[in-house]
């Protein structure tokens, strides 16, 4: 397979992961948390880069595609750690934070503005791994595809 086709295939892989997330949100009805949504953006960037590489194959674009997929994978690892309690996530997404200094009105305002889905909750899992974990695994696999394409190009 040609280098540009392999890179475009990696971009399509990111599109498939993004499509899967949207499927779970709009068809299955699983509302995403803030970290779930954050993981989608690098896949969109990788998909767009994959489309561009189809027409303008270059090593540096392939490197950006690999970086985008790696970013999605890193966010997936971070989100997995938040879900499993290995580390704290963003306080506005994980339900933490000090509320003792808030007035009742400030507390009510904060509760009303809070996201519905907490980043610490696992909405779906398969084989003991959450969607964030699977995203990380597949994203790092796509990084490998991008890097192979880069090596073939160089």
XYZ file of N, CA, C and O in Angstrom:
616
model
N 0.845 -1.175 0.000
C 0.000 0.000 0.000
C 0.889 1.235 0.000
O 1.874 1.296 0.722
N 0.524 2.217 -0.768
C 1.288 3.451 -0.879
C 1.237 4.227 0.432
O 0.290 4.114 1.200
N 2.252 5.045 0.670
C 2.346 5.811 1.908
C 1.148 6.733 2.110
O 0.574 6.785 3.194
N 0.743 7.440 1.070
C -0.371 8.376 1.185
C -1.689 7.645 1.415
O -2.554 8.129 2.116
N -1.826 6.450 0.823
C -3.049 5.676 1.041
C -3.095 5.140 2.470
O -4.153 5.116 3.100
N -1.948 4.729 2.981
C -1.884 4.238 4.359
C -2.204 5.358 5.344
O -2.956 5.157 6.310
N -1.669 6.547 5.088
C -1.961 7.690 5.956
C -3.440 8.057 5.886
O -4.062 8.356 6.911
N -4.002 8.014 4.690
C -5.433 8.307 4.551
C -6.277 7.253 5.255
O -7.318 7.565 5.834
N -5.816 6.003 5.234
C -6.505 4.933 5.962
C -6.485 5.210 7.466
O -7.486 4.997 8.156
N -5.357 5.719 7.964
C -5.287 6.094 9.387
C -6.276 7.210 9.687
O -6.934 7.201 10.738
N -6.385 8.172 8.783
C -7.377 9.237 8.957
C -8.789 8.686 8.972
O -9.633 9.132 9.770
N -9.055 7.707 8.121
C -10.378 7.068 8.121
C -10.612 6.284 9.412
O -11.743 6.178 9.877
N -9.535 5.748 9.981
C -9.664 5.066 11.274
C -10.121 6.026 12.355
O -10.971 5.701 13.193
N -9.568 7.241 12.333
C -10.015 8.258 13.283
C -11.465 8.636 13.027
O -12.239 8.844 13.970
N -11.848 8.713 11.750
C -13.245 9.012 11.418
C -14.161 7.911 11.939
O -15.267 8.191 12.422
N -13.705 6.662 11.864
C -14.506 5.545 12.363
C -14.672 5.631 13.880
O -15.767 5.378 14.414
N -13.604 5.980 14.596
C -13.708 6.134 16.052
C -14.640 7.283 16.409
O -15.452 7.175 17.333
N -14.535 8.376 15.669
C -15.439 9.507 15.882
C -16.875 9.103 15.575
O -17.797 9.418 16.340
N -17.077 8.381 14.480
C -18.412 7.899 14.125
C -18.979 6.962 15.175
O -20.169 7.012 15.493
N -18.119 6.118 15.741
C -18.568 5.220 16.811
C -19.031 5.994 18.034
O -20.053 5.661 18.648
N -18.292 7.026 18.388
C -18.687 7.855 19.535
C -20.032 8.526 19.278
O -20.901 8.565 20.161
N -20.204 9.039 18.066
C -21.477 9.682 17.721
C -22.620 8.665 17.674
O -23.752 8.982 18.065
N -22.325 7.444 17.237
C -23.325 6.381 17.240
C -23.799 6.097 18.669
O -25.006 6.026 18.937
N -22.840 5.948 19.587
C -23.208 5.686 20.974
C -23.990 6.848 21.571
O -24.872 6.650 22.395
N -23.672 8.063 21.156
C -24.387 9.220 21.688
C -25.796 9.331 21.112
O -26.761 9.461 21.863
N -25.928 9.288 19.788
C -27.213 9.609 19.169
C -28.109 8.406 18.885
O -29.317 8.568 18.819
N -27.538 7.219 18.751
C -28.352 6.033 18.474
C -28.604 5.235 19.754
O -29.733 4.880 20.072
N -27.533 4.983 20.498
C -27.661 4.202 21.735
C -28.190 5.069 22.871
O -28.856 4.581 23.776
N -27.909 6.363 22.834
C -28.426 7.273 23.857
C -27.508 7.492 25.037
O -27.968 7.929 26.091
N -26.201 7.231 24.884
C -25.252 7.469 25.971
C -24.720 8.893 25.879
O -23.981 9.226 24.958
N -25.110 9.719 26.823
C -24.654 11.110 26.821
C -23.170 11.157 27.181
O -22.737 10.500 28.128
N -22.376 11.917 26.439
C -20.940 11.996 26.726
C -20.627 13.001 27.825
O -21.340 13.982 28.008
N -19.545 12.727 28.535
C -19.056 13.697 29.506
C -18.105 14.657 28.790
O -17.835 14.511 27.595
N -17.595 15.613 29.525
C -16.713 16.612 28.928
C -15.429 15.989 28.375
O -14.961 16.364 27.293
N -14.847 15.027 29.088
C -13.630 14.380 28.597
C -13.913 13.520 27.368
O -13.056 13.399 26.487
N -15.097 12.928 27.300
C -15.476 12.153 26.114
C -15.490 13.057 24.888
O -14.971 12.695 23.826
N -16.077 14.216 25.030
C -16.159 15.150 23.910
C -14.771 15.666 23.537
O -14.439 15.789 22.358
N -13.943 15.911 24.532
C -12.593 16.407 24.286
C -11.780 15.406 23.451
O -10.983 15.807 22.605
N -11.997 14.114 23.657
C -11.274 13.088 22.911
C -11.660 13.055 21.437
O -10.922 12.502 20.615
N -12.786 13.632 21.085
C -13.256 13.594 19.700
C -12.514 14.553 18.798
O -12.318 14.284 17.614
N -12.106 15.686 19.315
C -11.494 16.728 18.488
C -10.223 16.275 17.786
O -10.046 16.550 16.589
N -9.289 15.606 18.464
C -8.088 15.155 17.747
C -8.413 14.167 16.623
O -7.722 14.140 15.605
N -9.464 13.368 16.802
C -9.854 12.446 15.729
C -10.379 13.214 14.518
O -10.110 12.835 13.373
N -11.111 14.279 14.759
C -11.577 15.104 13.649
C -10.384 15.706 12.898
O -10.339 15.697 11.665
N -9.401 16.193 13.642
C -8.200 16.761 13.031
C -7.459 15.687 12.229
O -7.053 15.932 11.080
N -7.291 14.492 12.796
C -6.599 13.409 12.090
C -7.341 13.013 10.820
O -6.722 12.729 9.791
N -8.658 12.995 10.875
C -9.452 12.671 9.690
C -9.232 13.714 8.590
O -9.001 13.364 7.424
N -9.273 14.975 8.953
C -9.059 16.045 7.971
C -7.650 15.958 7.372
O -7.460 16.092 6.165
N -6.671 15.689 8.222
C -5.297 15.530 7.728
C -5.216 14.332 6.781
O -4.550 14.396 5.747
N -5.901 13.246 7.118
C -5.920 12.084 6.233
C -6.493 12.406 4.866
O -6.019 11.890 3.842
N -7.513 13.248 4.830
C -8.080 13.676 3.543
C -7.078 14.524 2.762
O -6.915 14.354 1.548
N -6.409 15.423 3.451
C -5.434 16.292 2.787
C -4.260 15.477 2.249
O -3.789 15.700 1.124
N -3.790 14.508 3.057
C -2.650 13.684 2.653
C -2.965 12.888 1.382
O -2.072 12.608 0.580
N -4.222 12.558 1.183
C -4.612 11.836 -0.031
C -4.219 12.642 -1.280
O -3.793 12.086 -2.284
N -4.349 13.966 -1.192
C -4.074 14.842 -2.323
C -2.685 15.482 -2.273
O -2.106 15.794 -3.306
N -2.199 15.707 -1.053
C -0.893 16.352 -0.866
C -0.078 15.515 0.113
O 0.013 15.847 1.299
N 0.495 14.416 -0.341
C 1.247 13.564 0.586
C 2.555 14.233 1.035
O 3.338 14.672 0.208
N 2.714 14.349 2.319
C 3.965 14.894 2.863
C 4.216 14.299 4.243
O 3.277 13.976 4.975
N 5.485 14.174 4.551
C 5.878 13.582 5.834
C 5.400 14.432 7.000
O 4.934 13.900 8.009
N 5.501 15.744 6.887
C 5.122 16.585 8.029
C 3.625 16.527 8.284
O 3.197 16.589 9.438
N 2.798 16.399 7.237
C 1.355 16.230 7.456
C 1.074 14.895 8.144
O 0.221 14.801 9.022
N 1.803 13.869 7.715
C 1.643 12.562 8.356
C 2.060 12.626 9.822
O 1.444 12.004 10.684
N 3.083 13.419 10.103
C 3.500 13.615 11.493
C 2.420 14.301 12.313
O 2.181 13.944 13.476
N 1.752 15.281 11.704
C 0.640 15.939 12.396
C -0.515 14.959 12.633
O -1.176 15.013 13.675
N -0.751 14.076 11.665
C -1.785 13.057 11.851
C -1.439 12.131 13.009
O -2.296 11.800 13.835
N -0.167 11.729 13.070
C 0.277 10.873 14.182
C 0.136 11.602 15.511
O -0.304 11.018 16.519
N 0.489 12.883 15.525
C 0.362 13.679 16.748
C -1.104 13.806 17.177
O -1.417 13.710 18.374
N -1.992 13.988 16.222
C -3.422 14.085 16.539
C -3.927 12.783 17.138
O -4.645 12.786 18.147
N -3.566 11.660 16.524
C -4.001 10.359 17.051
C -3.391 10.104 18.429
O -4.058 9.574 19.328
N -2.135 10.507 18.616
C -1.489 10.343 19.926
C -2.171 11.202 20.984
O -2.317 10.783 22.143
N -2.611 12.387 20.596
C -3.333 13.258 21.525
C -4.643 12.605 21.961
O -4.982 12.605 23.152
N -5.367 12.037 20.996
C -6.612 11.329 21.332
C -6.318 10.151 22.262
O -7.045 9.920 23.233
N -5.231 9.430 21.990
C -4.854 8.308 22.854
C -4.481 8.757 24.252
O -4.876 8.147 25.245
N -3.718 9.850 24.336
C -3.343 10.378 25.651
C -4.547 10.830 26.449
O -4.635 10.579 27.662
N -5.492 11.478 25.780
C -6.727 11.879 26.462
C -7.524 10.659 26.907
O -8.148 10.669 27.974
N -7.492 9.595 26.108
C -8.171 8.356 26.494
C -7.550 7.732 27.737
O -8.250 7.250 28.624
N -6.224 7.761 27.813
C -5.531 7.241 28.999
C -5.872 8.102 30.214
O -6.170 7.574 31.300
N -5.848 9.419 30.032
C -6.191 10.329 31.131
C -7.619 10.064 31.612
O -7.863 9.947 32.820
N -8.557 9.937 30.684
C -9.952 9.707 31.051
C -10.109 8.354 31.740
O -10.857 8.231 32.719
N -9.406 7.343 31.272
C -9.447 6.031 31.929
C -8.974 6.143 33.373
O -9.587 5.568 34.282
N -7.901 6.892 33.596
C -7.399 7.087 34.960
C -8.399 7.797 35.848
O -8.552 7.461 37.033
N -9.130 8.750 35.279
C -10.168 9.458 36.037
C -11.296 8.491 36.383
O -11.772 8.458 37.518
N -11.703 7.684 35.400
C -12.793 6.720 35.637
C -12.425 5.697 36.707
O -13.261 5.309 37.518
N -11.188 5.266 36.722
C -10.753 4.227 37.657
C -10.252 4.778 38.990
O -9.878 4.026 39.875
N -10.244 6.100 39.122
C -9.828 6.712 40.379
C -8.324 6.721 40.570
O -7.852 6.874 41.697
N -7.543 6.569 39.500
C -6.086 6.617 39.612
C -5.612 8.028 39.871
O -4.573 8.236 40.487
N -6.347 9.004 39.365
C -6.056 10.413 39.595
C -7.350 11.186 39.464
O -8.342 10.670 38.975
N -7.319 12.422 39.931
C -8.524 13.250 39.863
C -8.649 13.872 38.482
O -7.663 14.225 37.854
N -9.887 14.009 38.062
C -10.165 14.700 36.809
C -10.500 16.143 37.085
O -10.361 16.627 38.214
N -10.950 16.843 36.084
C -11.374 18.236 36.287
C -12.497 18.300 37.318
O -13.425 17.492 37.276
N -12.410 19.218 38.259
C -13.396 19.261 39.336
C -14.801 19.540 38.824
O -15.772 19.023 39.366
N -14.931 20.318 37.763
C -16.264 20.616 37.235
C -16.867 19.421 36.499
O -18.045 19.422 36.187
N -16.066 18.387 36.272
C -16.521 17.213 35.526
C -16.564 15.979 36.409
O -17.221 15.003 36.086
N -15.838 16.010 37.508
C -15.707 14.822 38.347
C -16.462 14.917 39.662
O -16.439 13.989 40.451
N -17.057 16.044 39.930
C -17.849 16.174 41.144
C -17.054 16.543 42.368
O -17.588 16.570 43.457
N -15.775 16.865 42.209
C -14.966 17.240 43.358
C -15.028 18.729 43.623
O -15.844 19.448 43.077
N -14.118 19.197 44.441
C -14.031 20.632 44.706
C -14.575 20.985 46.075
O -15.386 20.269 46.650
N -14.108 22.090 46.594
C -14.526 22.560 47.912
C -15.726 23.486 47.749
O -15.668 24.504 47.073
N -16.831 23.112 48.394
C -18.045 23.927 48.294
C -18.369 24.631 49.615
O -19.375 25.317 49.717
N -17.497 24.497 50.618
C -17.801 25.037 51.946
C -17.876 26.564 51.960
O -18.574 27.124 52.813
N -17.186 27.231 51.064
C -17.177 28.695 51.077
C -18.288 29.300 50.215
O -18.414 30.519 50.148
N -19.098 28.462 49.583
C -20.145 28.964 48.689
C -21.407 29.328 49.459
O -21.771 28.675 50.436
N -22.066 30.365 48.989
C -23.382 30.704 49.542
C -24.397 29.717 48.967
O -24.134 29.071 47.944
N -25.556 29.597 49.589
C -26.572 28.697 49.023
C -26.928 29.034 47.575
O -27.118 28.139 46.753
N -26.988 30.318 47.240
C -27.303 30.702 45.850
C -26.179 30.303 44.902
O -26.433 29.808 43.806
N -24.926 30.497 45.316
C -23.797 30.103 44.479
C -23.777 28.587 44.272
O -23.506 28.103 43.176
N -24.088 27.858 45.331
C -24.141 26.401 45.230
C -25.241 25.967 44.272
O -25.032 25.106 43.413
N -26.402 26.575 44.388
C -27.510 26.261 43.476
C -27.141 26.598 42.034
O -27.393 25.805 41.120
N -26.506 27.746 41.828
C -26.082 28.128 40.478
C -25.079 27.125 39.918
O -25.140 26.753 38.745
N -24.166 26.673 40.766
C -23.158 25.704 40.327
C -23.805 24.359 39.982
O -23.451 23.736 38.990
N -24.753 23.923 40.783
C -25.449 22.664 40.521
C -26.243 22.749 39.225
O -26.230 21.828 38.402
N -26.911 23.864 39.007
C -27.721 24.031 37.794
C -26.860 24.099 36.537
O -27.283 23.689 35.457
N -25.630 24.598 36.657
C -24.738 24.722 35.505
C -23.866 23.488 35.309
O -23.160 23.383 34.313
N -23.912 22.559 36.242
C -23.045 21.375 36.182
C -23.443 20.450 35.039
O -24.616 20.344 34.693
N -22.453 19.784 34.426
C -22.781 18.832 33.371
C -23.573 17.661 33.932
O -23.438 17.296 35.096
N -24.391 17.079 33.097
C -25.247 15.979 33.520
C -24.435 14.701 33.726
O -24.700 13.926 34.622
N -23.425 14.494 32.905
C -22.640 13.265 32.949
C -21.295 13.547 33.598
O -20.573 14.456 33.181
N -20.974 12.762 34.618
C -19.702 12.927 35.309
C -18.610 12.154 34.580
O -18.841 11.065 34.073
N -17.420 12.689 34.573
C -16.283 12.049 33.901
C -15.806 10.792 34.628
O -15.092 9.982 34.058
N -16.203 10.639 35.870
C -15.803 9.470 36.647
C -16.709 8.264 36.400
O -16.368 7.154 36.795
N -17.843 8.481 35.757
C -18.792 7.386 35.511
C -18.478 6.688 34.191
O -18.265 7.336 33.167
N -18.466 5.365 34.228
C -18.269 4.573 33.016
C -19.650 4.272 32.443
O -20.438 3.549 33.044
N -19.932 4.819 31.275
C -21.249 4.643 30.663
C -21.368 3.303 29.943
O -22.457 2.744 29.849
N -20.253 2.771 29.430
C -20.265 1.537 28.652
C -18.894 0.903 28.755
O -17.880 1.597 28.779
N -18.883 -0.422 28.841
C -17.600 -1.112 28.823
C -17.731 -2.460 28.140
O -18.820 -3.036 28.069
N -16.611 -2.928 27.623
C -16.541 -4.241 26.993
C -15.218 -4.878 27.414
O -14.169 -4.219 27.362
N -15.280 -6.118 27.843
C -14.104 -6.846 28.307
C -13.385 -6.113 29.433
O -12.163 -6.138 29.534
N -14.153 -5.411 30.255
C -13.597 -4.701 31.393
C -12.953 -3.369 31.065
O -12.356 -2.748 31.937
N -13.065 -2.940 29.815
C -12.475 -1.666 29.411
C -13.575 -0.703 28.980
O -14.501 -1.082 28.269
N -13.433 0.550 29.404
C -14.416 1.580 29.060
C -14.179 2.083 27.635
O -13.174 1.758 26.995
N -15.106 2.900 27.162
C -14.924 3.510 25.845
C -13.646 4.340 25.798
O -12.964 4.367 24.771
N -13.319 5.018 26.875
C -12.088 5.809 26.916
C -10.865 4.903 26.759
O -9.912 5.244 26.037
N -10.890 3.746 27.388
C -9.775 2.800 27.268
C -9.649 2.279 25.850
O -8.546 2.198 25.296
N -10.778 1.902 25.249
C -10.759 1.415 23.873
C -10.298 2.510 22.925
O -9.561 2.245 21.963
N -10.719 3.733 23.175
C -10.267 4.849 22.349
C -8.749 4.972 22.420
O -8.097 5.173 21.394
N -8.192 4.857 23.600
C -6.739 4.964 23.756
C -6.033 3.850 22.982
O -5.076 4.104 22.245
N -6.516 2.632 23.113
C -5.887 1.494 22.433
C -5.922 1.689 20.919
O -4.894 1.570 20.233
N -7.088 1.978 20.375
C -7.208 2.147 18.929
C -6.462 3.391 18.439
O -5.880 3.386 17.345
N -6.469 4.439 19.238
C -5.755 5.655 18.845
C -4.257 5.401 18.730
O -3.613 5.840 17.768
N -3.692 4.685 19.699
C -2.259 4.397 19.625
C -1.951 3.426 18.479
O -0.875 3.493 17.885
N -2.898 2.556 18.152
C -2.750 1.723 16.954
C -2.689 2.584 15.699
O -1.884 2.333 14.794
N -3.530 3.611 15.641
C -3.520 4.525 14.502
C -2.226 5.326 14.441
O -1.740 5.641 13.351
N -1.661 5.654 15.592
C -0.360 6.323 15.610
C 0.655 5.451 14.876
O 1.447 5.936 14.053
N 0.607 4.155 15.152
C 1.512 3.225 14.473
C 1.322 3.233 12.965
O 2.299 3.218 12.205
N 0.084 3.292 12.517
C -0.189 3.337 11.071
C 0.357 4.630 10.475
O 0.992 4.619 9.409
N 0.142 5.745 11.156
C 0.686 7.023 10.680
C 2.215 6.956 10.583
O 2.808 7.442 9.615
N 2.849 6.376 11.594
C 4.318 6.310 11.608
C 4.841 5.396 10.493
O 5.888 5.699 9.886
N 4.160 4.308 10.226
C 4.572 3.438 9.119
C 4.457 4.190 7.791
O 5.350 4.113 6.936
N 3.374 4.938 7.637
C 3.218 5.751 6.422
C 4.339 6.773 6.300
O 4.885 6.982 5.206
N 4.707 7.392 7.411
C 5.797 8.361 7.391
C 7.112 7.714 6.986
O 7.875 8.269 6.184
N 7.354 6.540 7.512
C 8.604 5.831 7.199
C 8.672 5.462 5.725
O 9.715 5.555 5.101
N 7.535 5.060 5.178
C 7.497 4.721 3.753
C 7.715 5.953 2.885
O 8.243 5.864 1.790
N 7.257 7.097 3.365
C 7.371 8.340 2.603
C 8.798 8.859 2.608
O 9.274 9.419 1.638
N 9.472 8.697 3.747
C 10.810 9.267 3.907
C 11.865 8.564 3.064
O 11.793 7.541 2.573
